[in-house]
Short mmCIF file of C-alpha atoms in Angstrom, two decimals:
data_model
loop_
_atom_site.label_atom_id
_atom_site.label_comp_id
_atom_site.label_asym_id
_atom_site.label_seq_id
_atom_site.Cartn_x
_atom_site.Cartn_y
_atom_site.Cartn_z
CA UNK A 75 52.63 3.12 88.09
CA UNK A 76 55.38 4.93 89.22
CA UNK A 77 57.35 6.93 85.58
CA UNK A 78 59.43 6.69 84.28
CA UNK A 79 59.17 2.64 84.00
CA UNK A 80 60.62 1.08 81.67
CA UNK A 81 58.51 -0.74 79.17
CA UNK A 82 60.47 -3.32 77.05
CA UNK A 83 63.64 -2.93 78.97
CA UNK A 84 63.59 1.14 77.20
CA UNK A 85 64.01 4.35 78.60
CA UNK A 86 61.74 6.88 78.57
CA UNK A 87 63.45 10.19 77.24
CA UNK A 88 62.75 13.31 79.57
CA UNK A 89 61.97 16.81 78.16
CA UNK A 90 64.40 18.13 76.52
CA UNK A 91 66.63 15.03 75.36
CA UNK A 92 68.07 14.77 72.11
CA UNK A 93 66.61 11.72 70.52
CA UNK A 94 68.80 10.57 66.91
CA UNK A 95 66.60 9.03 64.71
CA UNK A 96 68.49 6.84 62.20
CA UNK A 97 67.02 5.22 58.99
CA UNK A 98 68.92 3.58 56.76
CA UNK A 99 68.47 1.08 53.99
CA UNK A 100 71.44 -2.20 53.77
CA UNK A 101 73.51 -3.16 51.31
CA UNK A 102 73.56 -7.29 50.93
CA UNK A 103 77.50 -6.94 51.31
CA UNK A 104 78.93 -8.35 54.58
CA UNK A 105 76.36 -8.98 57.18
CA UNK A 106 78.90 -10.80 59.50
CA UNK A 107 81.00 -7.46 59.35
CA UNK A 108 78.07 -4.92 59.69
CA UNK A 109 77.06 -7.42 62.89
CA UNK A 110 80.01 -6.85 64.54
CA UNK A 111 80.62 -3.47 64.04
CA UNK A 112 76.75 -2.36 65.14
CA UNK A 113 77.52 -4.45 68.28
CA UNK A 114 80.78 -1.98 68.67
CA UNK A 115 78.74 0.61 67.70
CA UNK A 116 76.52 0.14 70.53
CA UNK A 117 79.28 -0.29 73.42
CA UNK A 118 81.21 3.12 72.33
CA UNK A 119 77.96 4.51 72.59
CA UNK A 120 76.81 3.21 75.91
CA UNK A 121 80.31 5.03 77.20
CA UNK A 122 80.20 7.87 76.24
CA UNK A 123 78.91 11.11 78.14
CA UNK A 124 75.33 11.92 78.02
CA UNK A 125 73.86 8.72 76.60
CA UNK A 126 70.87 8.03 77.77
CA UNK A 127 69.64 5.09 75.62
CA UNK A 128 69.11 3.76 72.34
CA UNK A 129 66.33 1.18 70.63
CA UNK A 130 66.75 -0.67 67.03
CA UNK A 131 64.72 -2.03 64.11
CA UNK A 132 65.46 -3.47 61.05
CA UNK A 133 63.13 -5.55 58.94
CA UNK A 134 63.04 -7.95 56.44
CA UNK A 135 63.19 -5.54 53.86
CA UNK A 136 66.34 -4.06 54.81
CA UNK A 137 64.68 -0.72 56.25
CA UNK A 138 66.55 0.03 59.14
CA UNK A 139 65.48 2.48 62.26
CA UNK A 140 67.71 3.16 65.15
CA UNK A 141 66.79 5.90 67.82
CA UNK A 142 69.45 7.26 70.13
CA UNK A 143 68.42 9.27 73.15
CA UNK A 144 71.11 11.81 74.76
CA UNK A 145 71.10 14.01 77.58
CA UNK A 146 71.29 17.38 75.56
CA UNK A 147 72.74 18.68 72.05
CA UNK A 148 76.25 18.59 73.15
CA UNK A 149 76.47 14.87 73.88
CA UNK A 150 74.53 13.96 70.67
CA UNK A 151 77.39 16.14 69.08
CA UNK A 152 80.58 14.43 71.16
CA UNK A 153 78.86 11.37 69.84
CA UNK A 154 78.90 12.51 66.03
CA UNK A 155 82.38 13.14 66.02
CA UNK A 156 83.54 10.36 68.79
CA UNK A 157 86.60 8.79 66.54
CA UNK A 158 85.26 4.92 67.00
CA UNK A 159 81.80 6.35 65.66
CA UNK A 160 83.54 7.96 62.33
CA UNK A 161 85.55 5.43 61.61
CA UNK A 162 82.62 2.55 61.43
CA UNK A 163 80.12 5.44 59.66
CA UNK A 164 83.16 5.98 56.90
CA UNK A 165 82.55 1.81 56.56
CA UNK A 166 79.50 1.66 56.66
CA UNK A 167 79.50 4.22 53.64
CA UNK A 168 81.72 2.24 51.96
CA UNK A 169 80.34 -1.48 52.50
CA UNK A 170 76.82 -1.59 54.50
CA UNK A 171 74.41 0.85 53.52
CA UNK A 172 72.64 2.27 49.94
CA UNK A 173 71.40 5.46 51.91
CA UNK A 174 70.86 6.52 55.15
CA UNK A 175 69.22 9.52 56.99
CA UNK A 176 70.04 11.27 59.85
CA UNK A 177 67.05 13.29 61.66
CA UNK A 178 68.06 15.28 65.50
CA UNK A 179 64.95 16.06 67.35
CA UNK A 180 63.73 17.46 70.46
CA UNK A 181 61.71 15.19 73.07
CA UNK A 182 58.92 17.24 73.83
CA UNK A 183 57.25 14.71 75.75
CA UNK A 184 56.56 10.83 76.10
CA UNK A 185 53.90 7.99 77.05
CA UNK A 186 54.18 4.61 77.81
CA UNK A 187 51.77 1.67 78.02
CA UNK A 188 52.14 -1.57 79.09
CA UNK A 189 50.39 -4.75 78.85
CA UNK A 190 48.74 -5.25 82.58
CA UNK A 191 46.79 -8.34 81.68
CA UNK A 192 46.98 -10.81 79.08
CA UNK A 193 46.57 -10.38 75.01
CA UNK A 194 42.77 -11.50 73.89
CA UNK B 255 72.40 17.02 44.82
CA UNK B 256 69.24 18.91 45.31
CA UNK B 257 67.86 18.84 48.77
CA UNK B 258 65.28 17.46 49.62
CA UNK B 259 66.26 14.38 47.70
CA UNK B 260 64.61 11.48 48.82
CA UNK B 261 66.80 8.62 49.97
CA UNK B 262 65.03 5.08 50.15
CA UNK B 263 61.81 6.47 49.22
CA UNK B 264 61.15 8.47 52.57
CA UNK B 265 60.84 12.12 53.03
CA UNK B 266 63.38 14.52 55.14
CA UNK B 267 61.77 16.22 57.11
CA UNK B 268 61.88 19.87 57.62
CA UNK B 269 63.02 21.89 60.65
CA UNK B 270 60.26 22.46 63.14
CA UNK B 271 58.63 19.70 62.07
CA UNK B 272 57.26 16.46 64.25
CA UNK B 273 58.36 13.21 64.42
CA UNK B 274 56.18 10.85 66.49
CA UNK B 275 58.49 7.99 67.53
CA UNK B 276 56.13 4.77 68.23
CA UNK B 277 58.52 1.94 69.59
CA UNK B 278 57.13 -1.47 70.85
CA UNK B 279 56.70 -4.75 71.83
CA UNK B 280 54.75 -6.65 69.80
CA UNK B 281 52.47 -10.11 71.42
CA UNK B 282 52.41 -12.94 69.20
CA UNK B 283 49.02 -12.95 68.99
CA UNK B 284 46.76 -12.37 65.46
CA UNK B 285 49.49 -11.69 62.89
CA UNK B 286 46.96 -11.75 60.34
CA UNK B 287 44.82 -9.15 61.94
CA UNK B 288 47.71 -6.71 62.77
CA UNK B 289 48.67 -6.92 59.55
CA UNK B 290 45.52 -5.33 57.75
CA UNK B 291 45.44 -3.05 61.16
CA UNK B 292 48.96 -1.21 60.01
CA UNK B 293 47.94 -1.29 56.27
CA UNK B 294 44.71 0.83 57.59
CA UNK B 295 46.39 2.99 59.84
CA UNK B 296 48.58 3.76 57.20
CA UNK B 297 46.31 4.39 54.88
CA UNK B 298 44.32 6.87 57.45
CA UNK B 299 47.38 8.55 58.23
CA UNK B 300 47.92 9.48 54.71
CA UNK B 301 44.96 11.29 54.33
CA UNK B 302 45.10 13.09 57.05
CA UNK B 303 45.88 17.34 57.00
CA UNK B 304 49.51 17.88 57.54
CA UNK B 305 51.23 14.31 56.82
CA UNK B 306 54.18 14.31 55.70
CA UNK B 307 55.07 10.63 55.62
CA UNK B 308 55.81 7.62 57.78
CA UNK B 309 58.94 5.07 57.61
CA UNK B 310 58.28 1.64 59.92
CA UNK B 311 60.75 -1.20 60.75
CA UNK B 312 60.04 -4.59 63.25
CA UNK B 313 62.74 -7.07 63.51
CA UNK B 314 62.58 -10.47 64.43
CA UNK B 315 62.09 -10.19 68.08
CA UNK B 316 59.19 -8.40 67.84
CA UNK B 317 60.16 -4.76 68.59
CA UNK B 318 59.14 -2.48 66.60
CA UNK B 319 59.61 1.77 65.58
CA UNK B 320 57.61 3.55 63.41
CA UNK B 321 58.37 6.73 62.37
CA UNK B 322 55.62 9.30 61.28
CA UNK B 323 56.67 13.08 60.33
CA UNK B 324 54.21 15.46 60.77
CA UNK B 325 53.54 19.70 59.68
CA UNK B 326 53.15 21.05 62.91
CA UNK B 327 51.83 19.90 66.76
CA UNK B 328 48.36 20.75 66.01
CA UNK B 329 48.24 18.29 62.42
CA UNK B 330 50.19 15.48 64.85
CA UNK B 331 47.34 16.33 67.88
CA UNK B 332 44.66 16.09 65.05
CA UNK B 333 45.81 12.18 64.03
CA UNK B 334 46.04 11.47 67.93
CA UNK B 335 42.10 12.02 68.15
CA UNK B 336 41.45 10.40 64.20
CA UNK B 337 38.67 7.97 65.15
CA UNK B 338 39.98 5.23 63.30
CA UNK B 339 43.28 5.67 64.83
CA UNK B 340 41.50 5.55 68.04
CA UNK B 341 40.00 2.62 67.42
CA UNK B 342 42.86 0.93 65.95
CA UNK B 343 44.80 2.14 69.06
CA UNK B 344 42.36 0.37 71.72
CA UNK B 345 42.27 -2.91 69.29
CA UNK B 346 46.22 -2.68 69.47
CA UNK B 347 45.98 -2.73 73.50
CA UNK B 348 43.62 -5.46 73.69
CA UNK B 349 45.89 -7.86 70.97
CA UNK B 350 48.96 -6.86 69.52
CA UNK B 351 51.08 -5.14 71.85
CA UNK B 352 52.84 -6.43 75.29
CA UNK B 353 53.93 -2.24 75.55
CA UNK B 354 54.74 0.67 73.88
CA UNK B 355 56.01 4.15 74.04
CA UNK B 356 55.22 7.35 72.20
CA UNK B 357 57.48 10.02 72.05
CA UNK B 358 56.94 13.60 70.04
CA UNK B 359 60.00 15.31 69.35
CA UNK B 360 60.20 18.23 67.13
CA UNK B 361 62.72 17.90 64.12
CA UNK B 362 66.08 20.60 64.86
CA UNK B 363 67.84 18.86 61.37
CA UNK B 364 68.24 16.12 58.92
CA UNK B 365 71.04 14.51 57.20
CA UNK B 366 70.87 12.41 54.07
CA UNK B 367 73.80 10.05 52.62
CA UNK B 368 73.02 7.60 49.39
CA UNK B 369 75.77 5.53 47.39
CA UNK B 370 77.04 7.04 44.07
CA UNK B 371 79.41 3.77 43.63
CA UNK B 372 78.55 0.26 44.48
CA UNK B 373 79.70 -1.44 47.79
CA UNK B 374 82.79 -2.79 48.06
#
């Protein structure tokens, strides 16, 4: 297999990326708003310099995780204060979520698997 | 506040600390089975030197990220070779997974937000 591949449609950070891991717990308000605005979330992302990638989870519970990959620091940091990205974080303080967290890391390195034959 | 303070439960994890991101696909085989798996991985992880904690999210379609913070590289390495994760591991290949990806990243800073007010 020739890396990176791409298992589940992903990307497979490189050395030195800037992964953004982001957990968060929901409110019950407004889960038509809080769809839209992750979808716009997502596409003001996806243009911006340095964006590599990004993969999301959020269960039935209301636990949230989000991982964004960037090229290097200062892309995850023109992505913190990009002015479409602080003006949905200041709603989603106000409306969609009871607590968040917001951890920067350092790939240091990265495997993937994939299925090559079938479950059983 | 007080940092650390621990929003939804989780920890925050210190600088220079690991985060092993585990993001995948899940098949839709043996629900029952995967079930007990996690709650016993979970439950290994715990006891093992150097945990910290572990926060884990799968929405509807099947994908998947767990989170697990770790002391230092050699207390993540050490839960890499845990038997019973290994075993879990090569159960999770042969059933429950169509792919995933590891990635270790080392933690640079963390960020925590929780609601004073209610929504709205």
């Amino acid at each position: 297999m020739t890396p990176p591949f791409s298992a589940g449609g992903g990307i497979t950070p490189p050395q030195g990326a800037i992964a953004v891991i982001f957990i968060s717990g929901r409110t019950a308000a407004d889960a038509e708003g809080y769809g839209a605005a992750a979808d716009a979330m997502a596409e003001a992302a996806a243009r911006q310099d340095g964006y590599l990638g990004v993969e999301s989870a959020r269960g039935a519970d209301g636990l949230g995780i989000t991982v964004s990959w960037w090229r290097d620091e200062a892309a995850a940091l023109a992505w913190r204060q990009n002015p479409e990205h602080t003006r949905i974080r200041e709603q989603g303080r106000a409306l969609w979520y009871d607590w968040y967290r917001t951890v920067i890391t350092t790939v240091e390195r990265a495997y993937d698997w994939q299925r090559s034959e079938p479950a059983g």
